[in-house]
Coordinates of C-alpha atoms and ligand atoms in Angstrom, one line a residue:
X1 CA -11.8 33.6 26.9
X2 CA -9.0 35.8 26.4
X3 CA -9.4 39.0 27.3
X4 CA -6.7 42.2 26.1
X5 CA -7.1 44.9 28.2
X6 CA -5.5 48.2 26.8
X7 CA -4.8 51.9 28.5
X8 CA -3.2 54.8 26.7
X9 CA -4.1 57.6 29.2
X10 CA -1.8 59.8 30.2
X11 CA -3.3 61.1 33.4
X12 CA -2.3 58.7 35.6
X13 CA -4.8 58.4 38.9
X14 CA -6.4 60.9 37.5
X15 CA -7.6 59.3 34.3
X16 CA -11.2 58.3 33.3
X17 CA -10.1 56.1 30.8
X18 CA -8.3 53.9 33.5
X19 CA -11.0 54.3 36.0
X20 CA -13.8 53.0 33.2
X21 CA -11.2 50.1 31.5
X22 CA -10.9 48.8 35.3
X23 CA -14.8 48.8 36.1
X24 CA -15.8 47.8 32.5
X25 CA -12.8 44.4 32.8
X26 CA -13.9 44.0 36.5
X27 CA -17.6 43.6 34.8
X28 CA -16.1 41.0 32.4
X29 CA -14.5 38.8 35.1
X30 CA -17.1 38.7 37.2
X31 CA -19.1 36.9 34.2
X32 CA -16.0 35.0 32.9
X33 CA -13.9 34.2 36.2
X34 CA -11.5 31.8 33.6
X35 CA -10.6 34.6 31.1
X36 CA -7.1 35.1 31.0
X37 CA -6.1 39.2 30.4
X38 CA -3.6 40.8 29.0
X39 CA -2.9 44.2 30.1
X40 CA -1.1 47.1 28.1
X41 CA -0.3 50.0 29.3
X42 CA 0.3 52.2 25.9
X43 CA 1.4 55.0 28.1
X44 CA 4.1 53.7 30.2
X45 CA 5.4 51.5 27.4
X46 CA 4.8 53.1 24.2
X47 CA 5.3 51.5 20.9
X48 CA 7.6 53.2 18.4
X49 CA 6.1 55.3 15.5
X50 CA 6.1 53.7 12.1
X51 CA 9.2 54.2 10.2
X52 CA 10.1 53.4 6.7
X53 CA 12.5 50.9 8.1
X54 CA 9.4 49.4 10.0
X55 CA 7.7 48.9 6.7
X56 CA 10.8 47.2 4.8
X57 CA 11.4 44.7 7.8
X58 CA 15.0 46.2 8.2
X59 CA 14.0 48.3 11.9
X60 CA 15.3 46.8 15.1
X61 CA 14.7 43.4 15.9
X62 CA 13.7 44.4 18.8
X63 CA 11.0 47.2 17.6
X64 CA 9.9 44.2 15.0
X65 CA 9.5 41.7 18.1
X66 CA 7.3 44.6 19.7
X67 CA 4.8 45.2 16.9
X68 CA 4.4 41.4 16.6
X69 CA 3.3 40.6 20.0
X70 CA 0.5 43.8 19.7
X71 CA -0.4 42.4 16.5
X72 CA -0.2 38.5 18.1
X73 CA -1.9 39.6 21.4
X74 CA -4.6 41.4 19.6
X75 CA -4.9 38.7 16.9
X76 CA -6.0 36.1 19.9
X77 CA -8.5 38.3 22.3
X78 CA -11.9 37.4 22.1
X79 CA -12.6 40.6 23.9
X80 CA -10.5 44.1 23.8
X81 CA -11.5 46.7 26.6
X82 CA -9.4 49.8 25.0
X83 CA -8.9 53.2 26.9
X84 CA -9.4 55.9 24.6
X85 CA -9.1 59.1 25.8
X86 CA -10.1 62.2 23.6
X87 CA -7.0 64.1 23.1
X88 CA -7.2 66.8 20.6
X89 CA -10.2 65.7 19.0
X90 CA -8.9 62.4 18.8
X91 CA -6.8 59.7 20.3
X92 CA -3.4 59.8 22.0
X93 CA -0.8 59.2 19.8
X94 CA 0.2 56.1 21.8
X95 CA -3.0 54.5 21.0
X96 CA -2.5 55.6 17.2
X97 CA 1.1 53.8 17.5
X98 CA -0.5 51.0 18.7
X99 CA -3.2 50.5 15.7
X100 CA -0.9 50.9 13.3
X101 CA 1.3 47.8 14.2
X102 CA -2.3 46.3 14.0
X103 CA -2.8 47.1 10.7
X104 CA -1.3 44.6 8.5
X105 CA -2.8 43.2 5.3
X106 CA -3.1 40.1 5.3
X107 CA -3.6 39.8 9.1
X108 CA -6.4 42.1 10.2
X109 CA -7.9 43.0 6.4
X110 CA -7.1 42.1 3.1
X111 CA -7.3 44.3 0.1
X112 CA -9.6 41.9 -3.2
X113 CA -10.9 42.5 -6.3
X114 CA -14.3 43.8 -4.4
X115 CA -12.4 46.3 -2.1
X116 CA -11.3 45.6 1.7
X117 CA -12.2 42.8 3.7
X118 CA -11.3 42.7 7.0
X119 CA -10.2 39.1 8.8
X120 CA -10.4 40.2 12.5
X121 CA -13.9 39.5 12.7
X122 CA -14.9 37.3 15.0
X123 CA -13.8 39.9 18.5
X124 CA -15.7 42.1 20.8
X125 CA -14.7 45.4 21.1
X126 CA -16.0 48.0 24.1
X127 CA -14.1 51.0 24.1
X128 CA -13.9 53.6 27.0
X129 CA -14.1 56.9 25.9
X130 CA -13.7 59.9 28.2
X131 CA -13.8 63.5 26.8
X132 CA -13.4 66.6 28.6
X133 CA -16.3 68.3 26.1
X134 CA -19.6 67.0 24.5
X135 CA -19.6 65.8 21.1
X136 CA -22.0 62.8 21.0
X137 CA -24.6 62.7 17.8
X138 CA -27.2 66.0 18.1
X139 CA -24.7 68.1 20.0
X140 CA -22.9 71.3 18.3
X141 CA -19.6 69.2 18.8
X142 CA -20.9 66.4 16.9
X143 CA -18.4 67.2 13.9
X144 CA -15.2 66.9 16.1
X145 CA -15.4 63.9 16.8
X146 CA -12.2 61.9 15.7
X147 CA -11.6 60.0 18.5
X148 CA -14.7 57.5 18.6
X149 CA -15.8 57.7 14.9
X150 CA -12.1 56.9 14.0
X151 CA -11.9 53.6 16.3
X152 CA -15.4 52.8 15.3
X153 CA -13.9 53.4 11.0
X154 CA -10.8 51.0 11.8
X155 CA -12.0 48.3 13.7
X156 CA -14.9 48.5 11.2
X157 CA -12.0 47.9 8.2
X158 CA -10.6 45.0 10.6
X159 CA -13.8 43.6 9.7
X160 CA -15.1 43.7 13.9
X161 CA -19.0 44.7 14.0
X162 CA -19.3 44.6 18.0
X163 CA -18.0 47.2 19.0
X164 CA -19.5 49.3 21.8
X165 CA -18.6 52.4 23.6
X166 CA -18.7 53.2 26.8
X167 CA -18.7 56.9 26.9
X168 CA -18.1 59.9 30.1
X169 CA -18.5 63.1 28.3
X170 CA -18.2 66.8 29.6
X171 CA -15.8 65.5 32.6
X172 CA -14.0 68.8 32.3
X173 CA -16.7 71.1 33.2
X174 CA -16.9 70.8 37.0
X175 CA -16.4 68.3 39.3
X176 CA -20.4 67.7 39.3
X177 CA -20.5 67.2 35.2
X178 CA -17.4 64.7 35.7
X179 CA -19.2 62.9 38.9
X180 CA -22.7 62.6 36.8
X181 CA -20.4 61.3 33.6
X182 CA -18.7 58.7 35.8
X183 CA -22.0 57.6 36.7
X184 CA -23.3 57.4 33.2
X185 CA -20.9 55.3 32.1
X186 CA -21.2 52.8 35.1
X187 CA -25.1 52.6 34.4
X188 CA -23.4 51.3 30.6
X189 CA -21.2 48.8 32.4
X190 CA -23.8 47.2 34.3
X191 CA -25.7 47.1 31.0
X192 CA -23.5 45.3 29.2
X193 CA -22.1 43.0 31.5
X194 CA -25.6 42.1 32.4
Ligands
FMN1 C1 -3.6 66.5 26.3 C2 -5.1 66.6 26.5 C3 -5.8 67.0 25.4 C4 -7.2 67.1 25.5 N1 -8.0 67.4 24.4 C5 -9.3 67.5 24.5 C6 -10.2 67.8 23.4 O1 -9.7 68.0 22.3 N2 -11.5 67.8 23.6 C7 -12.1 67.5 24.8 O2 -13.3 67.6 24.9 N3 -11.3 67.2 25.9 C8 -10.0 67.2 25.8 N4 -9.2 66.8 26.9 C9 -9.9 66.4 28.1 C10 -9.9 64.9 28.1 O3 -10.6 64.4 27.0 C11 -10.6 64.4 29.4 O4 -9.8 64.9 30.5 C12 -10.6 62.9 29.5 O5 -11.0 62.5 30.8 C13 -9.2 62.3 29.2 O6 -9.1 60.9 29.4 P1 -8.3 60.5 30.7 O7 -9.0 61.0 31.9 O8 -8.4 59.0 30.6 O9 -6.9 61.0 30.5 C14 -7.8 66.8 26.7 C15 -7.0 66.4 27.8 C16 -5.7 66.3 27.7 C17 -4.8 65.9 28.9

């Protein structure tokens, strides 16, 4: 089992994200002590934006190189545990950097004569989401949600149906709301590891 295991938060020891990737892989181990992980830490070595040179193959070799072995990395998991961290409403931009050198036609989705289909398919996705606010379905914040519902849309176009989230929500509003989030999202972990 190969498992990628990615973090784009940019809080350091202080991050959810981190703290929830860790516990949620740790989970994975322990049922899997063979899996082989790959670890990528978005923020301490971003990708590069997408540039028009990107597209027409003419960008550093070395840029090139780096989008292939996200893509190649990604390509082989059987399981990605992604840190996603709501920033502004959505994800960070390193995390954005990073789908977008997965998103190759051809690779993870082809465009038919039927529409999209996507060819990543046969991959587990849990994401761990931390949020400072409350947005989950029912709650007046519901609408802002571009951080989840986005992954959910792309990896949904990669053609990749198990995806679950792990979610802390409301971990900025006191260190008791953060504590009782945490603890949430560990309940989750259990769950799905069980
Ligand atoms: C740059 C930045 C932007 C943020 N934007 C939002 C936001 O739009 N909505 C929200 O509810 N919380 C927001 N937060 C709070 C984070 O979602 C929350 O702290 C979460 O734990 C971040 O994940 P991390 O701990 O892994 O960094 C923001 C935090 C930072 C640092």
């Amino acid at each position: 089992m190969n498992i990628l295991h990615i973090d784009a938060g940019i809080t350091g020891d202080a991050s959810v994200s981190r703290l929830l990737t860790a516990e949620i892989l740790a989970a994975q181990i322990a049922q899997n002590p063979d899996a082989s992980v790959v670890h990528r830490d978005l923020a301490a070595a971003p990708l590069d934006h997408l540039t028009g040179a990107h597209l027409g193959g003419t960008a550093a070799a070395d840029d090139l190189a780096a989008g292939q072995a996200a893509l190649q990395e990604f390509m082989a998991a059987d399981l990605a545990i992604i840190g996603a961290p709501m920033y502004n409403f959505t994800i960070p931009s390193q995390l954005k950097a990073w789908i977008d050198r997965l998103a190759v036609a051809g690779v993870t989705f082809r465009y038919t004569e039927n529409g999209s289909e996507g060819l990543a398919g046969a991959k587990k996705i849990i994401v761990a989401s931390s949020r400072g606010g409350f947005y989950s379905e029912g709650t007046a914040g519901a609408a802002l949600d571009h951080q989840e519902a986005y992954l959910r849309s792309v990896f949904g176009f990669f053609g990749i149906t198990d995806v679950s989230v792990i979610r802390a929500e409301g971990v900025a509003m006191g260190p008791e709301a953060r504590d009782t989030a945490i603890e949430q999202a560990r309940g989750l972990i259990a769950t799905i590891a069980a």
